[in-house]
Amino acid sequence: MIRISCPFCGPRDHSEFSYGGDGSITYPALDAPMQEWHDAVFLRENICGVQIETWQHVNGCRMWLLVERDTMTHEIHSVRSAHPGMAAALGAEQ
Amino acid sequence: MTRFTAWNVFWQGMTGQKGWTRQWRDPEPKSHYDVIVVGGGLHGLATAYYLSKNHGMKNIAVLEKGWLGGGNAGRNTTIVRSNYGRPGNREFYEHSLKLWENLSHELNYNVMFSQRSHIALLHSPAAIDAASRNYNTMRRTGAPDAEIWGLDQLKKTVPHLNYAPDARFPIMGAAVQKRAGTARHDAVAWGYARAADSRGVDIIQNCAVTGVIRDGGKVTALETSRGKITAGKVAFAVAGNTSRLWQMAGLGRLPIESHKLQAFVSEPLKPLLDQVVVFGVGGAHFYISQSDKGGMVFGGDLDWYKSYAQRGNLPMVQDVAEAAMSVLPCLGRVRLLRHWSGVMDMSMDGSHFICKTPLDNLYLNAGWNYGGFKASPASGWYLADLIANDRPHKMIENFDLKRFERGLQIDERGAGPDPKLHG
Amino acid sequence: MSARRLESGGRIDRTTPISFTWDDKSLSGFRGDTLASALMANNQRVLGRSFKYHRPRGIMSAGVEESGAIVTIGRGNRTDPNIKATMQELYDGLEARGQNAWPNVRRDIGAVSGLFSRFFSAGFYYKTFMGLPPFEWGRGTGLWMQYEKLIRKAAGMGAASREADPDCYDHAHGFCDVLVVGAGPAGLNAAVTAAEAGRDVLLVEQDFELGGDFLNQPGPEAETRRLSLIAAAEKAGVQIMTRTTAFGLYDNGTAGLLERVSDHLPAPAAHQPRQRFWTVRAGATILATGALERSVAFGNNDRPGVMTVSAARTYLNRYGILPGERIVVATNNDSAHVTSDELAMAGAQVVLADARSDVARRDRISVRSGVAPLQVLGGASVSGVKLAQHRDGAWRRAETESCDLLLVSGGWSPVVNLLSHRGAKPVWNAENACFLPGPTDEAVFAAGSAAGIWNVDACEASGIAVTKTAFGESATLPEPGGWQAPIKPLYEVRLPDTKPKAFVDPQHDVTSVDVRLAHQEGFVSVEHMKRYTTLGMATDQGKMGNIIGLALMAEALGKDIPEVGTTRFRPPYTPVAIGALAGRNVQGHFKPLRRTPLHDWKLKEGAIMTDAGLWHRPWYFARSGETITEAYIREATTVRETVGICDVSSLGKIAVQGPDAGEFLNRIYVNGFGKLAIGKARYGIMLRDDGMVMDDGTTWRLADNDFLMTTTTTNAGKVMVWLEELLQTRWPDLRVHVTSVSDQWGGAAVAGPQSRAVIADCLEGAAIISDEALPFMGVASARLKGDIPCLIARISFSGELAYEVYVPAGYGVAMMDLLWGAAEPVGGCLYGLEALGALRIEKGHVTGAELDGRMTLDDAGLGKMASSKKPFIGNVLRQRPELTRADRPQLVGIFPKDRSQAFNGGALLSVPGEDTGHGEGWVTAVTHSPALGHWIGLGYIVGGHAAWAGKPVIATDPVRKGDVEVEIVSPHMYDPKGERMYG
């Protein structure tokens, strides 16, 4: 069991959350060129080590989180709200 | 090499087993190979074998960073089937199944491919229709063994499934592939290794690739933990490490994300289940068979988060146990002996890549999701063909990295570009 | 072995005799016995048969590592195969029997396989059984599968019941600062130290008594110490769990525990689960898991009457049994000496055969230095042992000792399994000839003999010191070891050039010869050796045998043991019932059923339900004597002719609110919503990023900043997650809030020419539903009679004049009573999914069968909906070349050529005469159309209606029905101009 410290709810089992995906992707504008959309949707860095990823506290506060996690050890380094405004309001490091 | 036969088993028994020799050599790497296959798993070993066997190529090496067959080759639940529906997949897996059917003889190694039937349970008229579409396709594309069973036939064949009418998801029928079954996973790796070795392929274990040396658009050599080796052609067949090697070659990102899949085995029992049974409804996914040793071998879905750790977590253990109890309620007292996990290279549409790459003499075999075991023979066959001829065989022409740019997604589940949702 | 219960001594309760059966023979033991100790006290020797050679096996240990006394207990649906008798508490009426033998373990026909053992070397099955012997002629798998049938019958151990497990299991969750695994000298001290420091401590012990090695010691001192530690632990508030195994360590300090709540009872009490599976999250974990004594490979080391020295000590001191009269104790380390003394004191004749030289004399014992067991004599019991002496670099034959019990100590292996689960590689300690727990960055610490500390006092000190270091305090950790004289590493005893039957992994019948053959054939990596020989893959996961195997491989390779490496232990530490892992989430609690607010109401009205995702929805409402086909045709006809009511509560409903809600909907739907008028609904389609259709539904504008979105039942959760993701991660600047209100509203579709009249009947004021007030796609809020607030939207899935009426969920039943009260008198009906399907297929409306995640807007004939005035999700990637090809499959309607014929969903559409390949298309759904009077279907075919109009097509369904000739028609098969819904 991975334990994720939700900034809104506190430490919880990962089974309360659902994994989103690579949190480093910036999705292009809706009318951006096809190649940009292709790359964002289909290509992955697939880091072995610490990566930024999204999780949603789906069985909790429903907030999407940006989690810094080691994909080899499952150790979590940081968790913050994925919504930049929320994260700022909570005083998380940006 | 001593041939494996009943006679030799008898004779060696009489003479103290002295005549058995190494099943494959332990050679020092040479400074150059015409072809280097990186990855001593099933796909890499099969590729090396077919390069030699089908294409007469010589001077081939397989590099393995650990011990051969140590990745997903030895971590899977050993199911072999060809009940795919999408064009491309269907033909590929059918060819693979045909190779499986004679693999023991081909390799002179009993890989114990047991065609004990693959039974996918169906729980609604819509599911029966959806399965029928695939199984109709199978009938028309070389699989006369594809059948849709009603409840009566299913009850007669597997009487101890949960047929309670008030079961959470009552069973209404099953999609059955009779030629499908299970094989002894380790034996396949060893069989290919022995057969490839006997044809002169150098299988080099404990040889990790640490760098890819390029000259512009070509790979010239590989840096390895056992020194630099130059190569005419290079192929990657390294499930679980594809992205790392790809980046080592300076090629950036891939349509692949690595996830982990758990597998489970129970204590050995006298025969309890003679078929492969698959259960998938209501978001649950579960598959089970019994090994020849008697262990119930089973599994379910991914752990749902990206991971390179070869160990599983409890929530999926529980999910799988719940599904087990739902489909075979007698499993309650059967005891889990071990659970472990493997790293799956999940692709963006759930289908694989056997293709050329941006580098002229580099070939890729990757993205097998969790279907790679059954693909091994055909995967080796067509990767070898690709390497030998430097052009994709028609069978694999759509399994390239550019297919998403073209708009082709070979998506058996219709799950879209979310790797964790494929199977 | 002639074992007997002593007149006194031991921890058993001699005032409480317990009767049990062994192979249907009635025997008795005492409370406090294990099945193994009770069988031993009854002098039962052969308790099992081995996996491959069916060799007789007896008790080899007193714990989890048992590889001989493996039996089946219970009966019928409470049959438990593969139970280690050493771990099974005795209870009244326990039924135990031998397994893997016929007719019984004492006389087993299967033992003939032992005669052929010379052929059954490691991996022999990879070398034959492929074809016709002797040269494996043939092709394919046919012959192998014949052999396989026989192999499977011979393999396996015990037989499981095929009946459902009658017991229930619990899941429980725990949190603690410190989890201490093992309540021996180290664990008790660790728990007390942590608790006294104010920590919240959980102490788990797999045994039914606390104390670990304290329990094996004679005399009152150990007991006094044990009791005082338990008292201290209780006083300090340690939460103590016995009969509980920490079976695995997982990420972030999580441990899986199995509590055997009632396995020591004939059956669980009515209120009790059989077992409880705990998930515990611990701040720190202290492993005081002890060490296991290992054997040595020598000839016939598996005979009943050969066991570990420490096991004999346990049987003597804990269970009051003298396990033999004439005992040879073979050891290579000090730990066996005290047991030798105790056995002699208890009246046995003891020979101590110590492999080390110059071992000091001991009272009452005949001490032999520099000798080790070479070959056990006897069959079903031990009659003696040939000894060997090490001279000139090899073992040489020495004298034979007659004995009825041979005890062996080949050294001790700390239980590092749980740390191995975490990926911490154990480290070889040559001085003590064992693997010690490997380093880890996690808060997991090993104490006591699990850390290689051999004497009890040092183990106690270790428990204290390790706990302090876990808290960051300084403490002096005791060094591993603690014997007076060093151990002499000893893994195998054999004369040069001989191949004795020396078992490395007795459970799987892996011998030293097998290990050498693996080496000879190149299986030199430990994982290859394990897999080729099956060493360590039996139910004990190599607790006894692994190190011997490693040592033999190291010797063969000319390497040291650490260079050979170790295999990784996998959870669980001891096997765990699958039922326990599933807990209560079985039967009706497996993927719990979702019920709409109208669920019971519908059942009351005769609904036959069917699965729709996690919901049950009405399939049809059968009137007496009706088949499903008759029922749905009647229902659909009634909708077309009068009125029908259908529960649509399971549709997803999402409140989309905020100043930017219109803009948000514009981005996620292919069509525009920004300018949707208040009080209007619009059908919308959303795509995935990759341009494939994701979901569809109507969205209603209730106010300027307030939309109510509906989704399909199947995708309700997925769409909600998707909207949240977009708002929180991609477009945080949009001022929009989404709230799932699916469960807050109960809804009914009222469809048919009479629908307006029916609803009008139910309203407080009927004017609101007039055609002018509520035109097609209009939305209004109103009151049903009884002042029930409701939302009404005039939308149609059936193609008829139709409405959806939503009320707060609690009013659902009241609404249905009203609606049905109005509809029934006018000849209306309730209708289910089958009729709903018929109606929508007639209209060519798509559902999940058509939108299966692989189809584009254009495929489904909905391309015209896409707005060209605004960008939306999926619009870019849907224009990729493969997705815009003219020869893509397109949605069509399908009629049977001969209108009296039926055809099936899932059939392929194909050109006549072409019976191979993927075909030109497929049928997604079929129904008998009441309106058209024959079977119709929807499907996809390459090029669509235009390409196939008037051309013959075959709907081919070889797996069920065969071929039916069909015509391709427009998907809008009924009322193509859509006039009826404006009625």
PDB file of C-alpha atoms in Angstrom, chain C residues 214-375:
ATOM      1  CA  PHE C 214      11.159 -18.990  25.910  1.00  0.00           C
ATOM      2  CA  LEU C 215       8.543 -21.674  25.343  1.00  0.00           C
ATOM      3  CA  ASN C 216      11.154 -24.216  24.367  1.00  0.00           C
ATOM      4  CA  GLN C 217      13.239 -23.824  27.477  1.00  0.00           C
ATOM      5  CA  PRO C 218      12.923 -26.039  30.514  1.00  0.00           C
ATOM      6  CA  GLY C 219      12.683 -24.863  34.064  1.00  0.00           C
ATOM      7  CA  PRO C 220      10.981 -21.947  35.744  1.00  0.00           C
ATOM      8  CA  GLU C 221      13.453 -19.169  34.942  1.00  0.00           C
ATOM      9  CA  ALA C 222      12.446 -18.792  31.340  1.00  0.00           C
ATOM     10  CA  GLU C 223       8.772 -18.936  32.254  1.00  0.00           C
ATOM     11  CA  THR C 224       9.195 -16.298  34.938  1.00  0.00           C
ATOM     12  CA  ARG C 225      10.990 -14.045  32.512  1.00  0.00           C
ATOM     13  CA  ARG C 226       8.370 -14.644  29.814  1.00  0.00           C
ATOM     14  CA  LEU C 227       5.505 -13.825  32.154  1.00  0.00           C
ATOM     15  CA  SER C 228       7.142 -10.690  33.441  1.00  0.00           C
ATOM     16  CA  LEU C 229       7.734  -9.433  29.896  1.00  0.00           C
ATOM     17  CA  ILE C 230       4.134 -10.155  28.930  1.00  0.00           C
ATOM     18  CA  ALA C 231       2.941  -8.365  32.042  1.00  0.00           C
ATOM     19  CA  ALA C 232       5.142  -5.407  31.221  1.00  0.00           C
ATOM     20  CA  ALA C 233       3.851  -5.348  27.658  1.00  0.00           C
ATOM     21  CA  GLU C 234       0.257  -5.421  28.781  1.00  0.00           C
ATOM     22  CA  LYS C 235       0.901  -2.755  31.362  1.00  0.00           C
ATOM     23  CA  ALA C 236       2.555  -0.531  28.801  1.00  0.00           C
ATOM     24  CA  GLY C 237      -0.453  -0.868  26.538  1.00  0.00           C
ATOM     25  CA  VAL C 238       0.975  -3.082  23.832  1.00  0.00           C
ATOM     26  CA  GLN C 239      -1.772  -4.430  21.616  1.00  0.00           C
ATOM     27  CA  ILE C 240      -1.064  -8.132  21.383  1.00  0.00           C
ATOM     28  CA  MET C 241      -2.294 -10.491  18.705  1.00  0.00           C
ATOM     29  CA  THR C 242      -1.567 -14.197  18.832  1.00  0.00           C
ATOM     30  CA  ARG C 243      -2.313 -16.735  16.067  1.00  0.00           C
ATOM     31  CA  THR C 244      -1.458 -13.863  13.756  1.00  0.00           C
ATOM     32  CA  THR C 245       1.131 -14.036  11.008  1.00  0.00           C
ATOM     33  CA  ALA C 246       2.634 -10.967   9.414  1.00  0.00           C
ATOM     34  CA  PHE C 247       2.689 -12.550   5.986  1.00  0.00           C
ATOM     35  CA  GLY C 248       4.020  -9.694   3.932  1.00  0.00           C
ATOM     36  CA  LEU C 249       5.534  -6.248   4.065  1.00  0.00           C
ATOM     37  CA  TYR C 250       4.375  -3.783   1.438  1.00  0.00           C
ATOM     38  CA  ASP C 251       5.036  -0.175   0.525  1.00  0.00           C
ATOM     39  CA  ASN C 252       5.214   2.719   2.960  1.00  0.00           C
ATOM     40  CA  GLY C 253       5.183   0.679   6.154  1.00  0.00           C
ATOM     41  CA  THR C 254       2.168  -1.433   5.316  1.00  0.00           C
ATOM     42  CA  ALA C 255       2.013  -5.002   6.545  1.00  0.00           C
ATOM     43  CA  GLY C 256      -0.461  -7.729   5.738  1.00  0.00           C
ATOM     44  CA  LEU C 257      -1.448  -9.850   8.731  1.00  0.00           C
ATOM     45  CA  LEU C 258      -3.484 -13.000   8.899  1.00  0.00           C
ATOM     46  CA  GLU C 259      -5.251 -13.617  12.190  1.00  0.00           C
ATOM     47  CA  ARG C 260      -6.483 -17.178  12.527  1.00  0.00           C
ATOM     48  CA  VAL C 261      -9.547 -16.454  14.609  1.00  0.00           C
ATOM     49  CA  SER C 262     -11.061 -19.895  14.788  1.00  0.00           C
ATOM     50  CA  ASP C 263      -8.770 -22.372  13.071  1.00  0.00           C
ATOM     51  CA  HIS C 264      -8.126 -23.839  16.514  1.00  0.00           C
ATOM     52  CA  LEU C 265     -11.823 -24.571  16.928  1.00  0.00           C
ATOM     53  CA  PRO C 266     -13.934 -27.268  15.296  1.00  0.00           C
ATOM     54  CA  ALA C 267     -15.862 -24.537  13.441  1.00  0.00           C
ATOM     55  CA  PRO C 268     -16.158 -20.792  13.821  1.00  0.00           C
ATOM     56  CA  ALA C 269     -18.829 -19.678  16.241  1.00  0.00           C
ATOM     57  CA  ALA C 270     -21.813 -18.086  14.554  1.00  0.00           C
ATOM     58  CA  HIS C 271     -20.529 -14.577  15.153  1.00  0.00           C
ATOM     59  CA  GLN C 272     -16.977 -15.325  14.207  1.00  0.00           C
ATOM     60  CA  PRO C 273     -15.056 -15.204  10.983  1.00  0.00           C
ATOM     61  CA  ARG C 274     -12.682 -18.060  10.320  1.00  0.00           C
ATOM     62  CA  GLN C 275      -9.810 -15.677   9.773  1.00  0.00           C
ATOM     63  CA  ARG C 276      -9.209 -11.986   9.652  1.00  0.00           C
ATOM     64  CA  PHE C 277      -6.967 -10.247   7.172  1.00  0.00           C
ATOM     65  CA  TRP C 278      -5.429  -7.102   8.620  1.00  0.00           C
ATOM     66  CA  THR C 279      -3.855  -4.276   6.735  1.00  0.00           C
ATOM     67  CA  VAL C 280      -1.648  -2.463   9.189  1.00  0.00           C
ATOM     68  CA  ARG C 281       0.123   0.811   8.546  1.00  0.00           C
ATOM     69  CA  ALA C 282       3.096   1.070  10.843  1.00  0.00           C
ATOM     70  CA  GLY C 283       5.476   3.926  11.422  1.00  0.00           C
ATOM     71  CA  ALA C 284       8.252   1.431  12.039  1.00  0.00           C
ATOM     72  CA  THR C 285       8.416  -2.329  11.858  1.00  0.00           C
ATOM     73  CA  ILE C 286      10.629  -4.453  14.059  1.00  0.00           C
ATOM     74  CA  LEU C 287      11.181  -7.947  12.808  1.00  0.00           C
ATOM     75  CA  ALA C 288      11.796 -10.300  15.696  1.00  0.00           C
ATOM     76  CA  THR C 289      10.966 -13.207  13.495  1.00  0.00           C
ATOM     77  CA  GLY C 290      13.576 -15.577  14.852  1.00  0.00           C
ATOM     78  CA  ALA C 291      15.716 -18.052  12.983  1.00  0.00           C
ATOM     79  CA  LEU C 292      15.065 -21.481  11.561  1.00  0.00           C
ATOM     80  CA  GLU C 293      17.363 -24.405  12.057  1.00  0.00           C
ATOM     81  CA  ARG C 294      18.406 -26.110   8.872  1.00  0.00           C
ATOM     82  CA  SER C 295      19.374 -29.632   8.063  1.00  0.00           C
ATOM     83  CA  VAL C 296      22.293 -31.071   6.126  1.00  0.00           C
ATOM     84  CA  ALA C 297      22.200 -33.052   2.915  1.00  0.00           C
ATOM     85  CA  PHE C 298      23.165 -36.691   3.508  1.00  0.00           C
ATOM     86  CA  GLY C 299      21.789 -40.049   2.505  1.00  0.00           C
ATOM     87  CA  ASN C 300      18.135 -40.604   3.400  1.00  0.00           C
ATOM     88  CA  ASN C 301      18.043 -37.433   5.459  1.00  0.00           C
ATOM     89  CA  ASP C 302      14.309 -37.367   4.887  1.00  0.00           C
ATOM     90  CA  ARG C 303      13.398 -40.543   6.756  1.00  0.00           C
ATOM     91  CA  PRO C 304      10.688 -40.377   9.415  1.00  0.00           C
ATOM     92  CA  GLY C 305      12.738 -40.037  12.566  1.00  0.00           C
ATOM     93  CA  VAL C 306      15.098 -37.379  11.244  1.00  0.00           C
ATOM     94  CA  MET C 307      14.312 -33.897  12.494  1.00  0.00           C
ATOM     95  CA  THR C 308      15.977 -30.723  13.578  1.00  0.00           C
ATOM     96  CA  VAL C 309      17.546 -30.547  16.998  1.00  0.00           C
ATOM     97  CA  SER C 310      15.502 -27.554  18.022  1.00  0.00           C
ATOM     98  CA  ALA C 311      12.315 -29.387  17.086  1.00  0.00           C
ATOM     99  CA  ALA C 312      13.220 -32.129  19.537  1.00  0.00           C
ATOM    100  CA  ARG C 313      13.764 -29.495  22.173  1.00  0.00           C
ATOM    101  CA  THR C 314      10.337 -28.062  21.496  1.00  0.00           C
ATOM    102  CA  TYR C 315       8.654 -31.441  21.662  1.00  0.00           C
ATOM    103  CA  LEU C 316      10.491 -32.249  24.863  1.00  0.00           C
ATOM    104  CA  ASN C 317      10.104 -29.026  26.794  1.00  0.00           C
ATOM    105  CA  ARG C 318       6.917 -27.587  25.399  1.00  0.00           C
ATOM    106  CA  TYR C 319       4.911 -30.705  24.719  1.00  0.00           C
ATOM    107  CA  GLY C 320       6.399 -33.098  27.277  1.00  0.00           C
ATOM    108  CA  ILE C 321       7.352 -35.691  24.682  1.00  0.00           C
ATOM    109  CA  LEU C 322      10.515 -37.674  24.538  1.00  0.00           C
ATOM    110  CA  PRO C 323      10.777 -38.019  20.782  1.00  0.00           C
ATOM    111  CA  GLY C 324      13.184 -40.973  20.840  1.00  0.00           C
ATOM    112  CA  GLU C 325      14.873 -43.415  23.158  1.00  0.00           C
ATOM    113  CA  ARG C 326      18.217 -43.753  21.432  1.00  0.00           C
ATOM    114  CA  ILE C 327      19.088 -40.481  19.857  1.00  0.00           C
ATOM    115  CA  VAL C 328      21.961 -39.337  17.699  1.00  0.00           C
ATOM    116  CA  VAL C 329      22.341 -35.574  17.723  1.00  0.00           C
ATOM    117  CA  ALA C 330      24.370 -34.441  14.711  1.00  0.00           C
ATOM    118  CA  THR C 331      25.516 -30.871  14.743  1.00  0.00           C
ATOM    119  CA  ASN C 332      28.051 -28.415  13.470  1.00  0.00           C
ATOM    120  CA  ASN C 333      27.331 -25.738  16.064  1.00  0.00           C
ATOM    121  CA  ASP C 334      26.837 -25.187  19.768  1.00  0.00           C
ATOM    122  CA  SER C 335      23.083 -24.834  19.707  1.00  0.00           C
ATOM    123  CA  ALA C 336      22.515 -28.587  19.783  1.00  0.00           C
ATOM    124  CA  HIS C 337      24.505 -29.212  22.945  1.00  0.00           C
ATOM    125  CA  VAL C 338      22.008 -28.037  25.484  1.00  0.00           C
ATOM    126  CA  THR C 339      19.264 -30.037  23.800  1.00  0.00           C
ATOM    127  CA  SER C 340      21.449 -33.124  23.976  1.00  0.00           C
ATOM    128  CA  ASP C 341      21.790 -32.598  27.695  1.00  0.00           C
ATOM    129  CA  GLU C 342      18.078 -32.109  28.164  1.00  0.00           C
ATOM    130  CA  LEU C 343      17.202 -35.214  26.171  1.00  0.00           C
ATOM    131  CA  ALA C 344      19.660 -37.247  28.209  1.00  0.00           C
ATOM    132  CA  MET C 345      18.234 -35.834  31.411  1.00  0.00           C
ATOM    133  CA  ALA C 346      14.796 -36.890  30.236  1.00  0.00           C
ATOM    134  CA  GLY C 347      16.007 -40.459  29.930  1.00  0.00           C
ATOM    135  CA  ALA C 348      17.163 -40.864  26.361  1.00  0.00           C
ATOM    136  CA  GLN C 349      20.421 -42.434  25.376  1.00  0.00           C
ATOM    137  CA  VAL C 350      22.194 -39.680  23.492  1.00  0.00           C
ATOM    138  CA  VAL C 351      25.153 -39.685  21.145  1.00  0.00           C
ATOM    139  CA  LEU C 352      26.329 -36.213  20.206  1.00  0.00           C
ATOM    140  CA  ALA C 353      28.005 -36.326  16.819  1.00  0.00           C
ATOM    141  CA  ASP C 354      29.634 -32.960  16.373  1.00  0.00           C
ATOM    142  CA  ALA C 355      31.268 -32.269  13.040  1.00  0.00           C
ATOM    143  CA  ARG C 356      33.800 -30.076  14.778  1.00  0.00           C
ATOM    144  CA  SER C 357      36.916 -31.496  16.267  1.00  0.00           C
ATOM    145  CA  ASP C 358      37.857 -31.605  19.924  1.00  0.00           C
ATOM    146  CA  VAL C 359      34.407 -31.185  21.363  1.00  0.00           C
ATOM    147  CA  ALA C 360      34.462 -31.331  25.124  1.00  0.00           C
ATOM    148  CA  ARG C 361      32.973 -34.285  27.020  1.00  0.00           C
ATOM    149  CA  ARG C 362      29.531 -33.858  28.481  1.00  0.00           C
ATOM    150  CA  ASP C 363      27.864 -35.690  31.308  1.00  0.00           C
ATOM    151  CA  ARG C 364      25.431 -38.470  30.388  1.00  0.00           C
ATOM    152  CA  ILE C 365      26.245 -38.115  26.724  1.00  0.00           C
ATOM    153  CA  SER C 366      28.530 -39.946  24.438  1.00  0.00           C
ATOM    154  CA  VAL C 367      30.304 -37.223  22.500  1.00  0.00           C
ATOM    155  CA  ARG C 368      31.834 -37.917  19.105  1.00  0.00           C
ATOM    156  CA  SER C 369      33.983 -35.222  17.541  1.00  0.00           C
ATOM    157  CA  GLY C 370      34.629 -34.684  13.872  1.00  0.00           C
ATOM    158  CA  VAL C 371      31.823 -36.878  12.615  1.00  0.00           C
ATOM    159  CA  ALA C 372      28.695 -36.228  10.707  1.00  0.00           C
ATOM    160  CA  PRO C 373      25.777 -38.320   9.477  1.00  0.00           C
ATOM    161  CA  LEU C 374      26.388 -40.022   6.143  1.00  0.00           C
ATOM    162  CA  GLN C 375      23.459 -42.300   5.636  1.00  0.00           C
TER     163      GLN C 375
END
